[in-house]
Amino acid sequence: MLTINSRSLAIATFLLASSLLSSRVLAEDTPSPAQPAAWFSIQNNLDLPDWFQFSLQSQAEPMLNPSGGTKQTNNWIQQTVASISVGTGLAKDPSNWQEIDHWRVDASVNFYNGNPNFNSEIGAAIPLQQVAHENGFWLTQAQLNRSIGNGWFGIKAGILSLNPDFIYTPIYDYYIHSSLNNTLNISISDLPVNPLAAIGGVLELKPAQDLSMRYGLFDLASTKPIAKVFGVNPQANVGGAGVAQFLQINYSPQWLAPNKTGSMLPDGLLQIGGYTTNNGVDGSGINGSLSFSTGLSLGLDHRFWIGSNYSFNNSNDSTPTFVSAGLLSQGLIASRPFDVFILGFGKTGFNQLLAPNQSYESVIELGYQFQLNPTLNLQPAVQWIINPGGAGNTAGIFATTLQITLNL
């Protein structure tokens, strides 16, 4: 396993930051060069058939906290995801699909190694790394999927997680702190948030090009057995009984984020949803997010976003309230039009019935994604954890990291 010490990480972060500061700002009329070619692709280099797609992604998040918290230390944790898809329509334009081309089989396995308890060791309640999960192999997906394509309905069933279909937008992927990355920091243990998965199904209806609705149903009793398939020992409170249900509406009109040549940022999106578990006994809540572009002259393209989650039932959700906001700006550097500047804020409110001595914990994350090419991304970032642990007795944490993402 690759390891890194605090001095090496600090030097690497400093050199990357110096490269950023020494570059000039992108002018609006500067043409964007073509994206660099990938170093290696399993799909292309092994000449796999069009109906079979294989991908491998490895993401490491070495981190240290030079000040604040209960102690100063460093940590390494890494996630590797292997995914396959089989279907006749994978390499075809959806406008040319026949019915058989809508159907495919998807499967994914995640592997985690490292220390997932870094946050508790330094006094924070919420993990600072989005890949902080129990070590081992996780079966995260094994499903039959009818892709919606250019049609009006899609369906999937099998073993799957609630994300990326619910309480998720691609804009969250740019962040490293676990409360900003993924499902608006929902902490109900019953819910199959990736890498947790459950037997279930999702129905999607798309009455218009920019409007869709999804309904999902998951068997909570299957969550823990699936997590243990490859030997992972999940927490005792993972999974439950009964079902979890989700309903979500996505609205993505072009006026939220007009098309810009060279932009790689996610489309503008208004998302509103709700969920309930065990027929409303254990947990229910509502969530929403909005991402949009404005007329600001920030590089090539940019997105502002806000998101929030609220749980109605306080008997099971240890963090029933969460609010967040952020900014992404692509192309601030003239010589690096595909890089992204990242700023985010999140505030988590703790359940006073379950944790009466904890009020809130907040995070501010500042980062910059260097997209060297489609194979390798480097993302130095700093985080400031406000009121770590929520009890008011731990100094604010300053943490720095260098996320390394390898796509094969």
CSV table of C-alpha atoms in Angstrom, one decimal:
chain,number,residue,atom,x,y,z
A,1,MET,CA,0.0,0.0,0.0
A,2,LEU,CA,1.3,3.4,-0.9
A,3,THR,CA,2.0,5.6,2.2
A,4,ILE,CA,2.9,9.3,2.6
A,5,ASN,CA,4.2,11.2,5.6
A,6,SER,CA,3.1,14.7,6.7
A,7,ARG,CA,6.2,16.4,5.3
A,8,SER,CA,5.8,14.9,1.9
A,9,LEU,CA,2.2,15.9,1.7
A,10,ALA,CA,2.9,19.5,2.8
A,11,ILE,CA,5.6,19.8,0.2
A,12,ALA,CA,3.4,18.4,-2.6
A,13,THR,CA,0.5,20.7,-1.6
A,14,PHE,CA,2.8,23.8,-1.5
A,15,LEU,CA,4.3,23.0,-5.0
A,16,LEU,CA,0.8,22.6,-6.5
A,17,ALA,CA,-0.5,25.8,-4.9
A,18,SER,CA,2.6,27.7,-6.1
A,19,SER,CA,1.9,26.5,-9.7
A,20,LEU,CA,-1.7,27.8,-9.4
A,21,LEU,CA,-0.6,31.2,-8.1
A,22,SER,CA,2.0,31.7,-10.7
A,23,SER,CA,-0.4,31.3,-13.6
A,24,ARG,CA,-2.4,34.1,-15.1
A,25,VAL,CA,-6.2,34.6,-15.2
A,26,LEU,CA,-8.1,33.3,-18.2
A,27,ALA,CA,-9.5,36.0,-20.5
A,28,GLU,CA,-13.1,35.4,-21.7
A,29,ASP,CA,-12.1,35.5,-25.4
A,30,THR,CA,-9.1,33.1,-25.0
A,31,PRO,CA,-9.9,29.9,-27.0
A,32,SER,CA,-9.8,26.7,-25.0
A,33,PRO,CA,-7.3,24.0,-26.2
A,34,ALA,CA,-8.3,20.4,-26.7
A,35,GLN,CA,-8.3,18.3,-23.6
A,36,PRO,CA,-5.1,16.2,-23.3
A,37,ALA,CA,-5.4,12.6,-24.2
A,38,ALA,CA,-5.6,9.9,-21.6
A,39,TRP,CA,-2.5,8.0,-20.7
A,40,PHE,CA,-4.2,4.6,-20.6
A,41,SER,CA,-7.7,3.2,-20.9
A,42,ILE,CA,-8.5,-0.4,-20.1
A,43,GLN,CA,-11.4,-0.2,-22.5
A,44,ASN,CA,-9.4,1.0,-25.4
A,45,ASN,CA,-6.0,-0.6,-24.8
A,46,LEU,CA,-7.5,-4.0,-24.3
A,47,ASP,CA,-9.7,-3.5,-27.3
A,48,LEU,CA,-12.8,-4.6,-25.5
A,49,PRO,CA,-16.0,-5.0,-27.5
A,50,ASP,CA,-18.5,-2.1,-27.6
A,51,TRP,CA,-21.2,-4.1,-25.8
A,52,PHE,CA,-18.8,-4.7,-22.8
A,53,GLN,CA,-17.5,-1.8,-20.8
A,54,PHE,CA,-15.0,-2.0,-17.9
A,55,SER,CA,-13.6,0.8,-15.8
A,56,LEU,CA,-11.3,1.0,-12.8
A,57,GLN,CA,-10.9,4.1,-10.6
A,58,SER,CA,-8.6,4.5,-7.6
A,59,GLN,CA,-8.9,7.5,-5.3
A,60,ALA,CA,-6.6,8.2,-2.4
A,61,GLU,CA,-7.0,11.0,0.2
A,62,PRO,CA,-3.9,11.5,2.3
A,63,MET,CA,-4.6,14.1,5.0
A,64,LEU,CA,-3.0,15.8,7.9
A,65,ASN,CA,-4.1,18.4,10.4
A,66,PRO,CA,-1.2,20.7,11.3
A,67,SER,CA,-3.2,22.6,13.9
A,68,GLY,CA,-6.4,22.2,16.0
A,69,GLY,CA,-8.3,19.2,17.1
A,70,THR,CA,-7.3,16.9,20.0
A,71,LYS,CA,-4.0,16.1,18.4
A,72,GLN,CA,-1.9,16.6,15.2
A,73,THR,CA,-1.5,13.6,13.1
A,74,ASN,CA,-1.9,12.3,9.5
A,75,ASN,CA,-3.9,9.6,7.7
A,76,TRP,CA,-4.1,7.7,4.5
A,77,ILE,CA,-7.2,6.1,3.1
A,78,GLN,CA,-8.0,4.9,-0.4
A,79,GLN,CA,-10.9,3.7,-2.5
A,80,THR,CA,-10.8,1.5,-5.6
A,81,VAL,CA,-13.9,0.9,-7.7
A,82,ALA,CA,-14.2,-1.8,-10.4
A,83,SER,CA,-17.3,-1.5,-12.7
A,84,ILE,CA,-18.6,-3.4,-15.6
A,85,SER,CA,-21.6,-2.8,-17.9
A,86,VAL,CA,-23.0,-5.2,-20.6
A,87,GLY,CA,-25.4,-4.0,-23.2
A,88,THR,CA,-25.9,-3.5,-26.9
A,89,GLY,CA,-26.6,0.2,-26.6
A,90,LEU,CA,-23.5,1.2,-24.6
A,91,ALA,CA,-21.6,2.6,-27.6
A,92,LYS,CA,-24.6,3.7,-29.7
A,93,ASP,CA,-26.2,7.1,-30.0
A,94,PRO,CA,-29.5,6.9,-27.9
A,95,SER,CA,-31.4,8.4,-30.8
A,96,ASN,CA,-30.7,5.2,-32.8
A,97,TRP,CA,-31.6,2.7,-30.0
A,98,GLN,CA,-33.9,-0.2,-30.5
A,99,GLU,CA,-35.7,-1.6,-27.5
A,100,ILE,CA,-32.9,-4.1,-26.8
A,101,ASP,CA,-30.4,-1.3,-26.7
A,102,HIS,CA,-32.1,0.3,-23.6
A,103,TRP,CA,-31.2,-2.8,-21.5
A,104,ARG,CA,-28.0,-3.5,-19.8
A,105,VAL,CA,-26.5,-5.2,-16.7
A,106,ASP,CA,-24.3,-3.2,-14.3
A,107,ALA,CA,-22.1,-4.5,-11.5
A,108,SER,CA,-19.6,-2.7,-9.2
A,109,VAL,CA,-17.3,-3.7,-6.4
A,110,ASN,CA,-15.6,-1.1,-4.1
A,111,PHE,CA,-12.4,-1.8,-2.1
A,112,TYR,CA,-11.3,0.4,0.9
A,113,ASN,CA,-8.0,0.4,2.7
A,114,GLY,CA,-6.6,2.8,5.3
A,115,ASN,CA,-7.9,4.3,8.5
A,116,PRO,CA,-11.5,5.3,8.4
A,117,ASN,CA,-11.5,6.8,11.9
A,118,PHE,CA,-9.2,9.8,11.4
A,119,ASN,CA,-12.0,12.2,12.3
A,120,SER,CA,-12.7,10.7,15.7
A,121,GLU,CA,-9.0,10.6,16.5
A,122,ILE,CA,-8.7,14.4,16.0
A,123,GLY,CA,-12.0,15.2,17.7
A,124,ALA,CA,-14.3,15.8,14.7
A,125,ALA,CA,-17.7,14.2,14.5
A,126,ILE,CA,-18.0,14.1,10.7
A,127,PRO,CA,-15.4,12.3,8.5
A,128,LEU,CA,-13.1,14.7,6.7
A,129,GLN,CA,-12.6,12.2,3.9
A,130,GLN,CA,-15.4,11.0,1.6
A,131,VAL,CA,-13.8,7.6,1.2
A,132,ALA,CA,-13.8,6.9,5.0
A,133,HIS,CA,-15.4,3.5,5.1
A,134,GLU,CA,-14.7,0.2,6.7
A,135,ASN,CA,-11.8,-1.7,5.1
A,136,GLY,CA,-12.5,-4.5,2.6
A,137,PHE,CA,-14.5,-5.3,-0.5
A,138,TRP,CA,-18.1,-4.1,-0.8
A,139,LEU,CA,-20.6,-5.3,-3.4
A,140,THR,CA,-22.2,-2.0,-4.3
A,141,GLN,CA,-24.1,-2.8,-7.5
A,142,ALA,CA,-25.5,-5.8,-9.4
A,143,GLN,CA,-28.5,-4.7,-11.3
A,144,LEU,CA,-30.6,-5.0,-14.5
A,145,ASN,CA,-31.2,-1.6,-15.9
A,146,ARG,CA,-33.5,-0.2,-18.6
A,147,SER,CA,-31.8,3.1,-19.4
A,148,ILE,CA,-34.2,5.9,-20.2
A,149,GLY,CA,-32.1,7.1,-23.2
A,150,ASN,CA,-34.2,9.5,-25.2
A,151,GLY,CA,-37.4,7.9,-24.1
A,152,TRP,CA,-39.9,8.6,-21.3
A,153,PHE,CA,-39.3,5.8,-18.8
A,154,GLY,CA,-36.5,3.8,-17.3
A,155,ILE,CA,-36.3,1.1,-14.6
A,156,LYS,CA,-33.6,-0.8,-12.7
A,157,ALA,CA,-33.8,-3.6,-10.2
A,158,GLY,CA,-31.4,-5.8,-8.2
A,159,ILE,CA,-28.7,-4.8,-5.7
A,160,LEU,CA,-28.1,-1.1,-5.7
A,161,SER,CA,-27.5,2.0,-3.5
A,162,LEU,CA,-29.9,5.0,-3.2
A,163,ASN,CA,-27.2,7.2,-4.8
A,164,PRO,CA,-26.6,8.3,-7.5
A,165,ASP,CA,-30.4,8.2,-8.2
A,166,PHE,CA,-31.5,10.0,-5.1
A,167,ILE,CA,-30.2,12.9,-2.9
A,168,TYR,CA,-27.2,13.4,-5.2
A,169,THR,CA,-26.0,15.6,-8.0
A,170,PRO,CA,-22.7,15.4,-9.8
A,171,ILE,CA,-21.6,18.7,-8.3
A,172,TYR,CA,-21.0,17.0,-5.0
A,173,ASP,CA,-18.3,14.9,-6.5
A,174,TYR,CA,-15.9,17.9,-6.5
A,175,TYR,CA,-15.7,17.9,-2.7
A,176,ILE,CA,-13.6,15.8,-0.3
A,177,HIS,CA,-15.3,16.4,3.1
A,178,SER,CA,-17.9,13.6,3.5
A,179,SER,CA,-20.7,16.1,4.5
A,180,LEU,CA,-20.3,18.0,1.2
A,181,ASN,CA,-19.7,14.9,-1.0
A,182,ASN,CA,-22.7,12.8,-1.7
A,183,THR,CA,-26.1,12.7,0.0
A,184,LEU,CA,-26.5,15.9,2.0
A,185,ASN,CA,-25.0,14.3,5.1
A,186,ILE,CA,-28.0,12.0,5.8
A,187,SER,CA,-27.0,9.8,8.8
A,188,ILE,CA,-30.0,7.5,9.1
A,189,SER,CA,-28.2,4.1,9.4
A,190,ASP,CA,-31.0,2.2,7.7
A,191,LEU,CA,-30.4,3.9,4.4
A,192,PRO,CA,-28.3,2.1,1.7
A,193,VAL,CA,-25.9,5.0,0.9
A,194,ASN,CA,-23.0,3.8,-1.2
A,195,PRO,CA,-21.0,1.7,-0.4
A,196,LEU,CA,-24.0,0.2,1.4
A,197,ALA,CA,-26.4,-1.4,-1.0
A,198,ALA,CA,-29.8,-3.2,-0.7
A,199,ILE,CA,-32.2,-5.2,-2.9
A,200,GLY,CA,-34.5,-2.7,-4.5
A,201,GLY,CA,-35.7,-1.0,-7.6
A,202,VAL,CA,-36.0,2.5,-9.2
A,203,LEU,CA,-38.6,3.8,-11.6
A,204,GLU,CA,-37.9,6.9,-13.6
A,205,LEU,CA,-40.4,8.9,-15.7
A,206,LYS,CA,-39.3,11.7,-18.0
A,207,PRO,CA,-42.3,13.7,-19.3
A,208,ALA,CA,-40.1,16.4,-20.8
A,209,GLN,CA,-36.5,16.8,-21.8
A,210,ASP,CA,-35.6,18.9,-18.7
A,211,LEU,CA,-38.0,17.3,-16.2
A,212,SER,CA,-37.9,13.8,-14.6
A,213,MET,CA,-39.3,12.0,-11.6
A,214,ARG,CA,-37.9,9.0,-9.7
A,215,TYR,CA,-39.4,6.6,-7.2
A,216,GLY,CA,-37.3,4.1,-5.4
A,217,LEU,CA,-38.0,1.2,-3.0
A,218,PHE,CA,-35.3,-0.7,-1.0
A,219,ASP,CA,-35.5,-3.7,1.3
A,220,LEU,CA,-33.6,-2.6,4.4
A,221,ALA,CA,-33.3,-6.1,5.8
A,222,SER,CA,-30.9,-7.0,2.9
A,223,THR,CA,-28.5,-4.1,3.6
A,224,LYS,CA,-26.2,-5.8,6.2
A,225,PRO,CA,-26.1,-9.3,4.5
A,226,ILE,CA,-25.0,-7.6,1.2
A,227,ALA,CA,-22.3,-5.6,3.0
A,228,LYS,CA,-20.9,-8.8,4.5
A,229,VAL,CA,-20.8,-10.7,1.2
A,230,PHE,CA,-17.0,-10.2,0.8
A,231,GLY,CA,-16.2,-10.2,4.5
A,232,VAL,CA,-16.7,-6.5,5.5
A,233,ASN,CA,-17.9,-6.2,9.1
A,234,PRO,CA,-20.3,-3.2,9.0
A,235,GLN,CA,-21.4,-1.3,12.1
A,236,ALA,CA,-24.0,-2.9,14.3
A,237,ASN,CA,-26.6,-0.3,13.5
A,238,VAL,CA,-26.4,-0.7,9.8
A,239,GLY,CA,-29.6,-1.9,8.1
A,240,GLY,CA,-32.9,-2.5,9.7
A,241,ALA,CA,-36.3,-3.9,8.8
A,242,GLY,CA,-39.1,-3.0,6.4
A,243,VAL,CA,-38.5,-0.7,3.4
A,244,ALA,CA,-37.1,2.7,2.5
A,245,GLN,CA,-39.0,4.7,-0.1
A,246,PHE,CA,-37.8,7.8,-2.1
A,247,LEU,CA,-39.5,10.2,-4.4
A,248,GLN,CA,-37.6,12.9,-6.2
A,249,ILE,CA,-38.2,15.5,-9.0
A,250,ASN,CA,-35.3,16.8,-11.1
A,251,TYR,CA,-35.7,20.0,-13.2
A,252,SER,CA,-32.8,21.0,-15.4
A,253,PRO,CA,-33.8,23.8,-17.8
A,254,GLN,CA,-31.1,25.3,-19.9
A,255,TRP,CA,-31.6,28.8,-18.5
A,256,LEU,CA,-30.2,27.6,-15.1
A,257,ALA,CA,-26.8,27.1,-16.8
A,258,PRO,CA,-26.7,28.1,-20.5
A,259,ASN,CA,-24.3,26.0,-22.6
A,260,LYS,CA,-20.8,27.4,-22.8
A,261,THR,CA,-18.2,26.1,-25.3
A,262,GLY,CA,-15.6,24.0,-23.4
A,263,SER,CA,-17.6,23.8,-20.1
A,264,MET,CA,-17.3,20.5,-18.3
A,265,LEU,CA,-19.3,21.5,-15.2
A,266,PRO,CA,-22.6,19.7,-14.4
A,267,ASP,CA,-25.9,21.1,-15.8
A,268,GLY,CA,-27.9,23.5,-13.7
A,269,LEU,CA,-30.4,21.6,-11.6
A,270,LEU,CA,-33.3,22.1,-9.2
A,271,GLN,CA,-33.9,18.9,-7.2
A,272,ILE,CA,-36.6,18.3,-4.6
A,273,GLY,CA,-37.2,15.0,-2.8
A,274,GLY,CA,-38.4,13.2,0.2
A,275,TYR,CA,-37.8,9.8,1.9
A,276,THR,CA,-39.2,7.5,4.5
A,277,THR,CA,-38.0,4.3,6.1
A,278,ASN,CA,-39.9,1.5,7.8
A,279,ASN,CA,-43.2,3.1,6.8
A,280,GLY,CA,-42.3,6.3,8.6
A,281,VAL,CA,-41.5,4.7,12.0
A,282,ASP,CA,-37.7,5.1,11.9
A,283,GLY,CA,-37.1,8.1,9.8
A,284,SER,CA,-38.5,10.5,7.2
A,285,GLY,CA,-37.3,13.7,5.7
A,286,ILE,CA,-37.2,16.2,2.8
A,287,ASN,CA,-34.2,17.4,0.9
A,288,GLY,CA,-33.4,19.8,-2.0
A,289,SER,CA,-30.7,21.4,-3.9
A,290,LEU,CA,-30.2,24.1,-6.6
A,291,SER,CA,-27.2,24.7,-8.9
A,292,PHE,CA,-27.0,27.5,-11.4
A,293,SER,CA,-24.8,29.8,-13.3
A,294,THR,CA,-24.9,33.6,-13.2
A,295,GLY,CA,-23.5,36.4,-15.3
A,296,LEU,CA,-20.3,36.7,-13.3
A,297,SER,CA,-17.1,36.8,-15.4
A,298,LEU,CA,-15.4,33.9,-13.6
A,299,GLY,CA,-13.2,32.0,-16.0
A,300,LEU,CA,-14.7,29.7,-18.6
A,301,ASP,CA,-17.8,28.7,-16.6
A,302,HIS,CA,-19.0,28.5,-13.0
A,303,ARG,CA,-21.8,27.1,-10.8
A,304,PHE,CA,-23.3,28.3,-7.5
A,305,TRP,CA,-25.1,25.7,-5.5
A,306,ILE,CA,-27.1,25.3,-2.3
A,307,GLY,CA,-28.5,22.2,-0.6
A,308,SER,CA,-30.3,21.1,2.5
A,309,ASN,CA,-31.7,18.1,4.3
A,310,TYR,CA,-34.2,18.0,7.2
A,311,SER,CA,-35.3,14.9,9.1
A,312,PHE,CA,-38.8,14.9,10.7
A,313,ASN,CA,-38.2,12.0,13.1
A,314,ASN,CA,-35.6,12.6,15.8
A,315,SER,CA,-35.5,9.0,17.1
A,316,ASN,CA,-33.1,7.7,14.5
A,317,ASP,CA,-31.2,10.5,12.7
A,318,SER,CA,-28.2,11.7,14.7
A,319,THR,CA,-27.8,14.7,12.3
A,320,PRO,CA,-31.3,15.8,11.4
A,321,THR,CA,-30.4,19.1,9.9
A,322,PHE,CA,-27.9,20.1,7.2
A,323,VAL,CA,-27.4,23.2,5.1
A,324,SER,CA,-24.6,23.7,2.5
A,325,ALA,CA,-23.5,26.0,-0.3
A,326,GLY,CA,-20.7,26.2,-2.7
A,327,LEU,CA,-19.0,27.6,-5.9
A,328,LEU,CA,-17.2,25.9,-8.7
A,329,SER,CA,-15.3,27.9,-11.3
A,330,GLN,CA,-13.7,26.3,-14.4
A,331,GLY,CA,-10.9,27.8,-16.4
A,332,LEU,CA,-9.6,30.6,-14.0
A,333,ILE,CA,-6.1,29.8,-15.3
A,334,ALA,CA,-5.4,30.6,-19.0
A,335,SER,CA,-3.1,27.7,-19.5
A,336,ARG,CA,-5.4,25.2,-17.7
A,337,PRO,CA,-8.9,25.7,-19.0
A,338,PHE,CA,-10.1,22.3,-17.6
A,339,ASP,CA,-9.1,22.9,-14.0
A,340,VAL,CA,-11.7,23.8,-11.4
A,341,PHE,CA,-11.6,26.1,-8.4
A,342,ILE,CA,-13.7,24.7,-5.5
A,343,LEU,CA,-15.3,26.4,-2.5
A,344,GLY,CA,-17.9,24.8,-0.2
A,345,PHE,CA,-19.5,25.3,3.2
A,346,GLY,CA,-21.6,22.9,5.2
A,347,LYS,CA,-23.2,23.0,8.7
A,348,THR,CA,-24.5,19.9,10.4
A,349,GLY,CA,-27.0,20.1,13.3
A,350,PHE,CA,-26.9,17.3,15.9
A,351,ASN,CA,-29.9,15.6,17.4
A,352,GLN,CA,-30.4,17.0,20.9
A,353,LEU,CA,-32.3,13.8,22.0
A,354,LEU,CA,-29.4,11.5,21.0
A,355,ALA,CA,-26.6,13.9,21.7
A,356,PRO,CA,-27.7,16.7,24.1
A,357,ASN,CA,-24.2,18.1,24.5
A,358,GLN,CA,-23.6,18.6,20.8
A,359,SER,CA,-24.9,21.6,18.9
A,360,TYR,CA,-23.4,21.8,15.4
A,361,GLU,CA,-20.2,21.1,13.4
A,362,SER,CA,-19.3,23.1,10.3
A,363,VAL,CA,-16.8,22.9,7.5
A,364,ILE,CA,-15.3,25.3,5.0
A,365,GLU,CA,-13.4,23.6,2.1
A,366,LEU,CA,-11.2,25.3,-0.4
A,367,GLY,CA,-9.6,23.3,-3.2
A,368,TYR,CA,-8.4,23.3,-6.8
A,369,GLN,CA,-8.7,20.3,-9.2
A,370,PHE,CA,-5.8,19.9,-11.6
A,371,GLN,CA,-7.1,17.8,-14.5
A,372,LEU,CA,-3.8,16.7,-15.9
A,373,ASN,CA,-5.7,14.4,-18.4
A,374,PRO,CA,-8.7,12.0,-18.2
A,375,THR,CA,-6.4,9.5,-16.5
A,376,LEU,CA,-5.1,11.5,-13.6
A,377,ASN,CA,-6.5,14.3,-11.5
A,378,LEU,CA,-4.8,16.0,-8.5
A,379,GLN,CA,-6.8,18.0,-6.1
A,380,PRO,CA,-5.1,19.9,-3.2
A,381,ALA,CA,-7.5,21.2,-0.6
A,382,VAL,CA,-7.7,22.7,2.8
A,383,GLN,CA,-10.5,22.3,5.3
A,384,TRP,CA,-11.4,24.4,8.4
A,385,ILE,CA,-13.6,22.5,10.8
A,386,ILE,CA,-15.6,24.8,13.1
A,387,ASN,CA,-16.7,23.6,16.5
A,388,PRO,CA,-15.3,20.0,16.0
A,389,GLY,CA,-17.4,17.4,17.8
A,390,GLY,CA,-20.2,19.9,18.4
A,391,ALA,CA,-19.5,20.3,22.1
A,392,GLY,CA,-17.5,23.5,22.0
A,393,ASN,CA,-14.5,22.1,23.8
A,394,THR,CA,-12.2,21.3,20.9
A,395,ALA,CA,-10.1,23.8,19.0
A,396,GLY,CA,-11.0,24.4,15.3
A,397,ILE,CA,-9.2,22.0,13.0
A,398,PHE,CA,-7.1,23.1,10.0
A,399,ALA,CA,-6.6,20.1,7.7
A,400,THR,CA,-4.9,19.7,4.3
A,401,THR,CA,-5.1,17.0,1.8
A,402,LEU,CA,-4.1,16.0,-1.8
A,403,GLN,CA,-6.8,13.9,-3.4
A,404,ILE,CA,-5.3,11.7,-6.1
A,405,THR,CA,-7.7,10.2,-8.7
A,406,LEU,CA,-6.7,7.6,-11.2
A,407,ASN,CA,-9.1,6.6,-13.9
A,408,LEU,CA,-8.3,3.5,-16.1
